[in-house]
Short mmCIF file of C-alpha atoms in Angstrom, two decimals:
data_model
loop_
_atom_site.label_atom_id
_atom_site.label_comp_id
_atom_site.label_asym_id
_atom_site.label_seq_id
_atom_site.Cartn_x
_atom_site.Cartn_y
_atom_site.Cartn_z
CA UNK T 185 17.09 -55.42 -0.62
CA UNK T 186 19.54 -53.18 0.50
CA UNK T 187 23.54 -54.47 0.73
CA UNK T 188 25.99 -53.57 3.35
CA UNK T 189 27.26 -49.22 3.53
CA UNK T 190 30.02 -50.99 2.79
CA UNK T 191 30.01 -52.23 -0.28
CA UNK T 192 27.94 -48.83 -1.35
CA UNK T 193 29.49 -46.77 -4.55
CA UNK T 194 30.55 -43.44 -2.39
CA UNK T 195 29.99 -40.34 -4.41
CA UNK T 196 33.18 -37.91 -4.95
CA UNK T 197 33.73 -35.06 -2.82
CA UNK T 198 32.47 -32.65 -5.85
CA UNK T 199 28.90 -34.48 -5.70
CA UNK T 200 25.81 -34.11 -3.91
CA UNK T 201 24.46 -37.05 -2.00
CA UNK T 202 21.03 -38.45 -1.63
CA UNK T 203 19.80 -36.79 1.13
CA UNK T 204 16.35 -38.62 1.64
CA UNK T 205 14.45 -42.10 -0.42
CA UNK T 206 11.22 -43.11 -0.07
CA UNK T 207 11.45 -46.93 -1.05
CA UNK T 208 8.41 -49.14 -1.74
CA UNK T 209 6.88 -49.89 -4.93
CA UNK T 210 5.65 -47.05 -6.75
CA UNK T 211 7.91 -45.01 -3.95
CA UNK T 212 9.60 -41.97 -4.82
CA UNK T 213 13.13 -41.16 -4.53
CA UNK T 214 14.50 -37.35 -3.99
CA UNK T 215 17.71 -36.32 -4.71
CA UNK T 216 19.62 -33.35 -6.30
CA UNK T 217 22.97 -35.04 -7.84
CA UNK T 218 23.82 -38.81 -7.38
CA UNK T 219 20.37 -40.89 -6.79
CA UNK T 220 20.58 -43.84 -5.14
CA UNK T 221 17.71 -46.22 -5.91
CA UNK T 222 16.41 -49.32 -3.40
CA UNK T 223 14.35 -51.82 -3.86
CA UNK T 224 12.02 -53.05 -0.68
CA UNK T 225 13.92 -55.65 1.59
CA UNK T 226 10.63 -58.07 1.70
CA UNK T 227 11.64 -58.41 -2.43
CA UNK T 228 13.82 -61.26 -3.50
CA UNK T 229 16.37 -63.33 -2.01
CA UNK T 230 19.05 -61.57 0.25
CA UNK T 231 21.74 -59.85 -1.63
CA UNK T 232 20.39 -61.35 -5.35
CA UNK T 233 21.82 -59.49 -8.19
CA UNK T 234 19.01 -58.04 -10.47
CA UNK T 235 19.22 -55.81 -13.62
CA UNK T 236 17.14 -51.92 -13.65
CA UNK T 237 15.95 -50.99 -16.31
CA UNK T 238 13.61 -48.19 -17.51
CA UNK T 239 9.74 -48.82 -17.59
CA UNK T 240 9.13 -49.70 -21.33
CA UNK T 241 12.80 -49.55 -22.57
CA UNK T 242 14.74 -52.40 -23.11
CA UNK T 243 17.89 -51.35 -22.99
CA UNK T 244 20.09 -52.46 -20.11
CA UNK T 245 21.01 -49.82 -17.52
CA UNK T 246 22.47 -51.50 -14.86
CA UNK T 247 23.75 -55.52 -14.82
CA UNK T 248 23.48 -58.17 -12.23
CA UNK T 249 27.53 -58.17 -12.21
CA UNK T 250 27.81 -54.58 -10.76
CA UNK T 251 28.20 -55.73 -6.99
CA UNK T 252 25.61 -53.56 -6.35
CA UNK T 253 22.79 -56.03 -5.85
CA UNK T 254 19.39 -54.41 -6.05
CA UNK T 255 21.03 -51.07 -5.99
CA UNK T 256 20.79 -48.90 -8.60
CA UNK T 257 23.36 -45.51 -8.75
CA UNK T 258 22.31 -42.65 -11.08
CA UNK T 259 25.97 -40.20 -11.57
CA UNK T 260 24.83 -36.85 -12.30
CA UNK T 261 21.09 -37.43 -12.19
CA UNK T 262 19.08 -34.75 -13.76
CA UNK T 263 15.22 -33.82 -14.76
CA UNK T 264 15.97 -36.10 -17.96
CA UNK T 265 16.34 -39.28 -15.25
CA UNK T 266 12.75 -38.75 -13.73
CA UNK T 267 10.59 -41.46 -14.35
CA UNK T 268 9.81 -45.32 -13.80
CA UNK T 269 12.87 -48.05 -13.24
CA UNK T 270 11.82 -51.36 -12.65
CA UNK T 271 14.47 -54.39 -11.60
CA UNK T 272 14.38 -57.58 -13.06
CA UNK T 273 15.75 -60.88 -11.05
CA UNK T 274 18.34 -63.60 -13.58
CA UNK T 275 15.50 -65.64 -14.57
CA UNK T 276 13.72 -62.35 -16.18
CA UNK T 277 10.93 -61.99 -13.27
CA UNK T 278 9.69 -58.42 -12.10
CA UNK T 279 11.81 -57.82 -9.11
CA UNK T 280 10.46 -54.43 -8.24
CA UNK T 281 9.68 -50.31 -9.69
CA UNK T 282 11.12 -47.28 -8.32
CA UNK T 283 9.76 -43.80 -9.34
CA UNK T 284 12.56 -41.40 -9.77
CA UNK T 285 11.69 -37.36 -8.91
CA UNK T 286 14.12 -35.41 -8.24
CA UNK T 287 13.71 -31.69 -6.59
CA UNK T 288 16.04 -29.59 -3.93
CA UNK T 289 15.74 -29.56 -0.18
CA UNK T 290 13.14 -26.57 0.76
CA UNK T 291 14.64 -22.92 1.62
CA UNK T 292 13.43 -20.00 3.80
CA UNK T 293 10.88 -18.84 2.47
CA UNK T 294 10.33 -15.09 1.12
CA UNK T 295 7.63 -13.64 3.36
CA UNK T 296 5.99 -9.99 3.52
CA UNK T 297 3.29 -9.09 5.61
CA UNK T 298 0.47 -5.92 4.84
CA UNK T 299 -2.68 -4.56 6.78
CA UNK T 300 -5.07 -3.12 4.91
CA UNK T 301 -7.31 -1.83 8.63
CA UNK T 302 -6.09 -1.34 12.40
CA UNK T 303 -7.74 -4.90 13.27
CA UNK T 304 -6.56 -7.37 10.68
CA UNK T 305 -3.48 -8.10 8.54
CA UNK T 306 -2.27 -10.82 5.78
CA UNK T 307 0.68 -12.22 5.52
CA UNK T 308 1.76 -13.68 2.00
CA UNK T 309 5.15 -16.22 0.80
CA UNK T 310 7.11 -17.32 -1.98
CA UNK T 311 9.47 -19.64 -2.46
CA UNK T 312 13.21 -18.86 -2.58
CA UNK T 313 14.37 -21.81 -4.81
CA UNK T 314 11.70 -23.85 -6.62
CA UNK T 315 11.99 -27.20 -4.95
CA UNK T 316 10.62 -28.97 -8.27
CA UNK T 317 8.56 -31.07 -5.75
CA UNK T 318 5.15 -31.34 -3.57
CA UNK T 319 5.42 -28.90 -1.02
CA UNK T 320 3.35 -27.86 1.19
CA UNK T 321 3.26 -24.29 4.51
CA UNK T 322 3.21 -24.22 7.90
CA UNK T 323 1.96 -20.70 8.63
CA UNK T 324 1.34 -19.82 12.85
CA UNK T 325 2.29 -16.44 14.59
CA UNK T 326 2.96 -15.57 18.09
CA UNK T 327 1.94 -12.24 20.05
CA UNK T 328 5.42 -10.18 21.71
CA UNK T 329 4.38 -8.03 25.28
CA UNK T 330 6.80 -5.76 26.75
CA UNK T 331 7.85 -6.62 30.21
CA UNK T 332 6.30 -4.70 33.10
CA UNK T 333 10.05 -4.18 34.75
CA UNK T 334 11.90 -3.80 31.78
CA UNK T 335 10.71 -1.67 28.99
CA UNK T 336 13.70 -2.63 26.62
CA UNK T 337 13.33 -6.64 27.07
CA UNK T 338 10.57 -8.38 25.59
CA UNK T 339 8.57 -10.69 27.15
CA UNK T 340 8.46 -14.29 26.10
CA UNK T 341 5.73 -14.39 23.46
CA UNK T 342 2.32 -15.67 23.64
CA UNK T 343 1.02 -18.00 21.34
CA UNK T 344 1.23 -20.05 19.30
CA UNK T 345 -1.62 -19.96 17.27
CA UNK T 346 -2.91 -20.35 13.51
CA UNK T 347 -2.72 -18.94 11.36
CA UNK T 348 -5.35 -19.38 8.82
CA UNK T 349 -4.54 -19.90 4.96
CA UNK T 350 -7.42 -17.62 2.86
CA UNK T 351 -8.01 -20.25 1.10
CA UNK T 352 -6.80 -23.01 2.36
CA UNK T 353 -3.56 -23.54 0.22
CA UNK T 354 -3.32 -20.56 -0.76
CA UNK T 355 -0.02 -18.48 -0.49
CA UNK T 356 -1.47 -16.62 1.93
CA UNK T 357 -2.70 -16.30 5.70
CA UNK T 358 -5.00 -14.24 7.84
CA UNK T 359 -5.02 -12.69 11.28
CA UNK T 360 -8.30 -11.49 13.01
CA UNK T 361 -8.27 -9.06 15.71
CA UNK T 362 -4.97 -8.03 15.86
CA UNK T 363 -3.88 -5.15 19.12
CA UNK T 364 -3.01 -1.65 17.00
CA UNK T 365 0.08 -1.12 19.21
CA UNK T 366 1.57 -4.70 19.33
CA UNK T 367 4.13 -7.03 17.82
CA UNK T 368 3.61 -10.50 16.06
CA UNK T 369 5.74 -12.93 15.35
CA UNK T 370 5.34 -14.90 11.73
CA UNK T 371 6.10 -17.86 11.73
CA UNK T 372 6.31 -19.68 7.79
CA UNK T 373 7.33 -23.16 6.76
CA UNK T 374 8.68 -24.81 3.68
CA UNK T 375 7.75 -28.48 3.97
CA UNK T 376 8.93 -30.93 1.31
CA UNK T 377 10.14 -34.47 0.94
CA UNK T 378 13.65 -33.49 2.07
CA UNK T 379 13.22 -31.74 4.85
CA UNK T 380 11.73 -28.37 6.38
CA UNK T 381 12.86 -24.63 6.26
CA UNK T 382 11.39 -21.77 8.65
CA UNK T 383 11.42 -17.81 8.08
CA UNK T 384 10.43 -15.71 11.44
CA UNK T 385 9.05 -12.43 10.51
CA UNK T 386 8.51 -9.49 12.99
CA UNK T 387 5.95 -7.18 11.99
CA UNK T 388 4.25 -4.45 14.12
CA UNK T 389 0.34 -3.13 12.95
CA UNK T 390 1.29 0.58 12.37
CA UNK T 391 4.49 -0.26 10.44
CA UNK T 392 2.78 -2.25 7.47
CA UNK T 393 -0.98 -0.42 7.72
CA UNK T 394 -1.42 0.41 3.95
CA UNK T 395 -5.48 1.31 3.25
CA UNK T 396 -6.62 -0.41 -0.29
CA UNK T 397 -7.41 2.19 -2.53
CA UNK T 398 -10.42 5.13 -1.97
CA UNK T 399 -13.53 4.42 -3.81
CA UNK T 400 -16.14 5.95 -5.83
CA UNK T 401 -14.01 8.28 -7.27
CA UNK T 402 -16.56 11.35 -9.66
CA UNK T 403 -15.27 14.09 -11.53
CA UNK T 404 -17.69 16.89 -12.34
CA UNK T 405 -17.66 19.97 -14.23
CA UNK T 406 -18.56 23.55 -12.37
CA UNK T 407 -21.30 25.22 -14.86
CA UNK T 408 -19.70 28.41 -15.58
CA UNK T 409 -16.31 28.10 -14.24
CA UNK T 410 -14.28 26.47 -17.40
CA UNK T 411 -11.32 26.02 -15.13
CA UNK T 412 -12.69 23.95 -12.45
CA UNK T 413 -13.74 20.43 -11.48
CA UNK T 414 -15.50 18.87 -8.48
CA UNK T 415 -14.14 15.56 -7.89
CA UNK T 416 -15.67 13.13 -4.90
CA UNK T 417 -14.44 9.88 -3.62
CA UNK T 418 -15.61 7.64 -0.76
CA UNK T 419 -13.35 5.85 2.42
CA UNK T 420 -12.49 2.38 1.16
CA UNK T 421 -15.37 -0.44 2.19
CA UNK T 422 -12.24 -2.57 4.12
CA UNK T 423 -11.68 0.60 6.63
CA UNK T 424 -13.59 0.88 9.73
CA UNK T 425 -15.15 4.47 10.13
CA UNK T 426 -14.35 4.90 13.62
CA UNK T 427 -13.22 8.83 15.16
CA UNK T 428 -9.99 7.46 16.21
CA UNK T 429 -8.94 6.34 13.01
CA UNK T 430 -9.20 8.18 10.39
CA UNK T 431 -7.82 8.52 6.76
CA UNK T 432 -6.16 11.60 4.73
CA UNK T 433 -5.79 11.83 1.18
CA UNK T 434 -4.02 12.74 -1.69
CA UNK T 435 -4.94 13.62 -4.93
CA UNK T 436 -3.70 14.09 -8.49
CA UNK T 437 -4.78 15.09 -11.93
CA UNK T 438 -3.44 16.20 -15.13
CA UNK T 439 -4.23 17.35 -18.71
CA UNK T 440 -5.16 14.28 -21.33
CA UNK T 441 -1.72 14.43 -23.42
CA UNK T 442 0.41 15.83 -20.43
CA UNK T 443 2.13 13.09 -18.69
CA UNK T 444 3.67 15.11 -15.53
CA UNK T 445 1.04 14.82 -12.44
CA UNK T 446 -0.11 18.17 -9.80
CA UNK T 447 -0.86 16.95 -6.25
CA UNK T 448 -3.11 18.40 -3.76
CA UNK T 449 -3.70 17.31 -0.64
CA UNK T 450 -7.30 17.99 0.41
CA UNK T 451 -8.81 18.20 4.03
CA UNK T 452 -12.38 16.38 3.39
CA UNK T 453 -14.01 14.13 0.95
CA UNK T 454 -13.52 16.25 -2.28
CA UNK T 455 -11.48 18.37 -3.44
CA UNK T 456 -12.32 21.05 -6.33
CA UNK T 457 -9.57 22.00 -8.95
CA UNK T 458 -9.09 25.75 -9.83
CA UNK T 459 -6.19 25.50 -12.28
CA UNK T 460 -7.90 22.90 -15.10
CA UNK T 461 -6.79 23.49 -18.49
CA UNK T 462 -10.10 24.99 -20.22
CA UNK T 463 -11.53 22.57 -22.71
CA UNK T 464 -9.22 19.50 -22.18
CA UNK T 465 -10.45 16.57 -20.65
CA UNK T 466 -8.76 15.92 -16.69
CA UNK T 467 -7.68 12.60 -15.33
CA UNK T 468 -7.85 12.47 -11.63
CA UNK T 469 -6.72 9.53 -9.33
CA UNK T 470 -6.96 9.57 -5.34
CA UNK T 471 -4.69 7.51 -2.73
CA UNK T 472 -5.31 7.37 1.07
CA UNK T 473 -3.32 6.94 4.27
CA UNK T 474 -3.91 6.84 8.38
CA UNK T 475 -3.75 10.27 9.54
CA UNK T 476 -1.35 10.19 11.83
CA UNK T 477 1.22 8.63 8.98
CA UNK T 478 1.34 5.27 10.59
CA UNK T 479 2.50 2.41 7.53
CA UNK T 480 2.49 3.42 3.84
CA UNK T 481 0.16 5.48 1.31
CA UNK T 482 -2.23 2.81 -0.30
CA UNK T 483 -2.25 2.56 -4.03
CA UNK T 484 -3.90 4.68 -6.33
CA UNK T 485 -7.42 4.12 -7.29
CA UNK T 486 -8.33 3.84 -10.56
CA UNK T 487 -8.23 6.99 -12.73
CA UNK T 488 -11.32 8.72 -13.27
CA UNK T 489 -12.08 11.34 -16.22
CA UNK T 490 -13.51 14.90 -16.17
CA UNK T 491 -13.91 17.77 -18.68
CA UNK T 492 -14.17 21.42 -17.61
CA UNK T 493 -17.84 23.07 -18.50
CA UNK T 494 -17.25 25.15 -21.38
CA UNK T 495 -20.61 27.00 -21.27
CA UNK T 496 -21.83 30.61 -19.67
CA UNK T 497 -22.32 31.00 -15.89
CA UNK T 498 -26.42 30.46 -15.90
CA UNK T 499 -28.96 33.30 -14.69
CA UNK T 500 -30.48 32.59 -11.15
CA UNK T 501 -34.23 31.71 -12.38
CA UNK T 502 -36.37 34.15 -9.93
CA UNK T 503 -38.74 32.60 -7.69
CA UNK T 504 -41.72 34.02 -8.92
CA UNK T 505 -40.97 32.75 -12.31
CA UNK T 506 -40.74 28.96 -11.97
CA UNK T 507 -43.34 27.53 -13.57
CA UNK T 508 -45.67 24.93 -11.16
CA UNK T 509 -46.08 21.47 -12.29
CA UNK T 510 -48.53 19.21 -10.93
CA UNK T 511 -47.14 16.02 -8.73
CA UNK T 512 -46.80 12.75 -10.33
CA UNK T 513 -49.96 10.41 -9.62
CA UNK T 514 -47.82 7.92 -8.88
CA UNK T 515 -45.62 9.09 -6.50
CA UNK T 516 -46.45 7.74 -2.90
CA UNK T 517 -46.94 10.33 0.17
CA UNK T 518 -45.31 8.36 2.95
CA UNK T 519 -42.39 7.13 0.35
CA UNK T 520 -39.31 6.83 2.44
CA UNK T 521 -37.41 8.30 -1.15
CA UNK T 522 -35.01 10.98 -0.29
CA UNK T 523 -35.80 14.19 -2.09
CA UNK T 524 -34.57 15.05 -5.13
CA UNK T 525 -31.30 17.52 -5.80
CA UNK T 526 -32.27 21.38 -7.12
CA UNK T 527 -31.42 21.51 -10.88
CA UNK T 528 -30.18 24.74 -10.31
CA UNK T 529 -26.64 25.45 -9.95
CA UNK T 530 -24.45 27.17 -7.56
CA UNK T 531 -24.37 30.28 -8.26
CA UNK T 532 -21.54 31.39 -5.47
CA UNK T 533 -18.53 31.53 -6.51
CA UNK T 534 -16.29 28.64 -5.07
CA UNK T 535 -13.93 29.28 -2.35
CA UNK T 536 -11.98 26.31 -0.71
CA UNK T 537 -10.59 29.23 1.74
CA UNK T 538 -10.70 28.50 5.54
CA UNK T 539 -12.59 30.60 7.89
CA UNK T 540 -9.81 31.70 9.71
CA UNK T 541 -7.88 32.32 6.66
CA UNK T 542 -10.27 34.79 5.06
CA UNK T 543 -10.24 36.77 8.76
CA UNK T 544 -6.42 37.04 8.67
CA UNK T 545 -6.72 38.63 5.40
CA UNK T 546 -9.37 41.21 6.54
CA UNK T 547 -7.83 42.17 9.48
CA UNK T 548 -4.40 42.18 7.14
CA UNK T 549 -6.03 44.67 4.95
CA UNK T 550 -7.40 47.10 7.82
CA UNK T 551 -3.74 47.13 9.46
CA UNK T 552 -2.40 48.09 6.24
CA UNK T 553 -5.16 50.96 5.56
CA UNK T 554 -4.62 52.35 9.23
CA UNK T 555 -0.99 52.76 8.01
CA UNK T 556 -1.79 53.98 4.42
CA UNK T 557 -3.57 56.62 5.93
CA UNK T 558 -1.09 57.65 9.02
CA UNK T 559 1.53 58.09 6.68
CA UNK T 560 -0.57 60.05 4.67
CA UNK T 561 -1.88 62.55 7.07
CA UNK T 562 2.45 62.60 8.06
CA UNK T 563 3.41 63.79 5.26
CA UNK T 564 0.54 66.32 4.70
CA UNK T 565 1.83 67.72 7.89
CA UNK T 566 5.27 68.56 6.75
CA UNK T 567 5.10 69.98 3.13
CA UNK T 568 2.55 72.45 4.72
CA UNK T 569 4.92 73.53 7.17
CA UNK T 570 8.08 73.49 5.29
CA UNK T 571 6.82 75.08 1.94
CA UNK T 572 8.19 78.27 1.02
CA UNK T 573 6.58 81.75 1.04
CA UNK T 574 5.42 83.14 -2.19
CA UNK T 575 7.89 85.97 -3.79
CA UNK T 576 4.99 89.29 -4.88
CA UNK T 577 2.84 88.67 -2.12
CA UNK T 578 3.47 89.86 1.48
CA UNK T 579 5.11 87.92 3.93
CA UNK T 580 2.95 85.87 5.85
CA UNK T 581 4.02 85.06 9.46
CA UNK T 582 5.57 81.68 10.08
CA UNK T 583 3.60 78.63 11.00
CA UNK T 584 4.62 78.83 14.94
CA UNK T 585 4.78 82.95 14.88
CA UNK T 586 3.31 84.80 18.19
CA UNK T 587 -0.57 86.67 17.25
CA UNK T 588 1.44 89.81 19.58
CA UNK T 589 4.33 91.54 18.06
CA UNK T 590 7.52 91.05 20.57
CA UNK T 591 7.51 95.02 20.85
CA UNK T 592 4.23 95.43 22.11
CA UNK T 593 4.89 92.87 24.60
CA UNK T 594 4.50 93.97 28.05
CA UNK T 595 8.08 94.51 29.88
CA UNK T 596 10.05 94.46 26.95
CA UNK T 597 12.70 97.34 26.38
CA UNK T 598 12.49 99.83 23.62
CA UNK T 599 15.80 99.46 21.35
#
């Protein structure tokens, strides 16, 4: 039973009170400094002076002559306090227990939020401070609208809702069918036995998209070409193939033994490498992001391995020449099977060029001939009209000379 504030032992300025007690036998008491320890008023006689001890120690902790009745004070309680005391009245009865824990009132919470598609995000926590006891989240989130009148105010938020913990008690929640272009509010709670803490978290969809990873990543020699590999990857199975949103890519590989990285940026599913190192083996690793460069490249997937061919270019087989072979007896008519590749390789050479690219060059080339050739035909011109006459031979007339002699010319006087 609990005496008068009173007559309480105050703690000293440089001390941290209790700041909540669960009483009750088998209660728990929470406190980070001084602990203050009660025993339930419907136990004893009013204001009888008992003596606390701990559960299966005998030695005396605290004596019915401390004036503190069934109070028991703790100084400078620490994790080597926790346990069982139990109170005992003057004729040696079993007054009461207390169970001591002690832990820290909860903090904000560390919270970061990630979407991994346009319709759906996670949010995940941590906490700050480890409490040291049972704690338990709050997790809801509200949806922000911009005013019709005003576009810089926000409208009061809609909401609350749920938000649902994947699994529940997990450190992390869920939200289905979130709006591309809108704003959420998080909403995350720190509950323990002292009290509550709350971090609000403002996230938008395109500022924390990040896609997971690109899969099926294959590397594959070109037969012939011992400086090139094919490498294929697939969208990741989380991202929604729609023609709105779409995904770029990135890719790197390197030399085994070479740690620096070469990045390419390709324009499709695959990407083919024209600067391998002959004979080494390649690893290659792909990340992915929204194409319009709304949130964060994703992480790399995992590296895959690839090895330049090493052999000759192989001779086309003509068509005449392939030998027939009978069709399995097994093999169904109506199968639904998709056909099987051609064994035989490529044998263009591989160009990654664009269309337009390769026309820019041609019509590059014939500029420059056309001007090649003017230039040509230029200067042909003027060393045959400015090269001089030969010395034994007879004078030839000039290149712009009259056919008729001045003299004979009609009209012209005799000198």
């Amino acid at each position: 039973m609990s005496v008068p504030r009173s007559q309480r032992k105050e703690p000293g300025p440089d001390e941290q009170q209790l700041l909540r007690a669960e009483q009750g036998p088998g209660g728990r008491g929470y406190s980070p400094g001084i602990c203050l320890l009660l025993l339930p008023r419907d136990l004893g006689l009013p204001r009888a002076p008992v003596s606390w001890f701990r559960d299966h120690e005998t030695s005396l902790l605290q004596g019915p002559d401390s004036g503190l009745g069934q109070e028991l004070v703790l100084a400078q309680a620490d994790s080597t306090d926790e346990g069982t005391y139990i109170c005992r009245t003057l004729d040696g009865a079993l007054g009461g227990m207390v169970t001591l824990q002690l832990g820290y009132p909860p903090a904000r919470p560390i919270v970061s939020c990630r979407a991994a598609d346009y319709e759906n995000f996670s949010c995940t926590w941590s906490p700050s401070q480890v409490s040291g006891l049972p704690t338990r989240y709050l997790t809801s989130y509200r949806k922000k609208t911009v005013s019709r009148t005003d576009g810089q105010r926000m409208s009061p938020s809609t909401g609350p809702w749920p938000c649902p913990q994947d699994p529940p008690g997990a450190a992390r929640c869920v939200v289905h069918g979130a709006e591309f272009w809108s704003q959420y509010r998080i909403n995350v709670t720190e509950v323990n036995p002292l009290g509550v803490s709350t971090r609000l978290l403002d996230v938008s969809l395109q500022s924390i998209l990040r896609p997971d990873p690109p899969q099926g990543l294959q590397v594959e020699s070109v037969p012939g070409y011992p400086r090139r590999l094919r490498a294929s990857w697939m969208y990741p199975a989380s991202w929604p193939r729609q023609p709105h949103f779409l995904l770029k890519f990135r890719l790197q590989y390197r030399p085994v033994q070479h740690p620096a990285w070469s990045t390419v940026e390709p324009t499709g599913l695959e990407e083919v490498i024209t600067d391998a190192v002959a004979g080494l083996p390649h690893a290659v690793r792909v990340s992915a992001r929204d194409f319009l460069d709304a949130g964060i490249w994703s992480a790399w997937s995992p590296e895959a391995w690839g090895t330049p061919s090493t052999g000759p270019l192989p001779k086309e087989i003509p068509a005449g020449s392939q030998p027939h072979t009978q069709p399995d007896e097994d093999t169904q008519v109506d199968s639904p099977a998709p056909p099987r590749p051609s064994l035989l390789p490529d044998l263009l050479p591989l160009d990654n060029r664009d269309p337009l690219e390769q026309v820019a060059v041609l019509a590059s080339l014939g500029i420059f001939s056309f001007l090649g050739l003017a230039a040509g035909a230029l200067a042909l011109g003027l060393w045959l009209r400015l090269r001089p006459d030969e010395k034994d031979g007879p004078q030839k007339p000039g290149f712009l000379a009259p056919m008729i002699p001045v003299d004979k010319l009609p009209g012209a006087p005799n000198l």
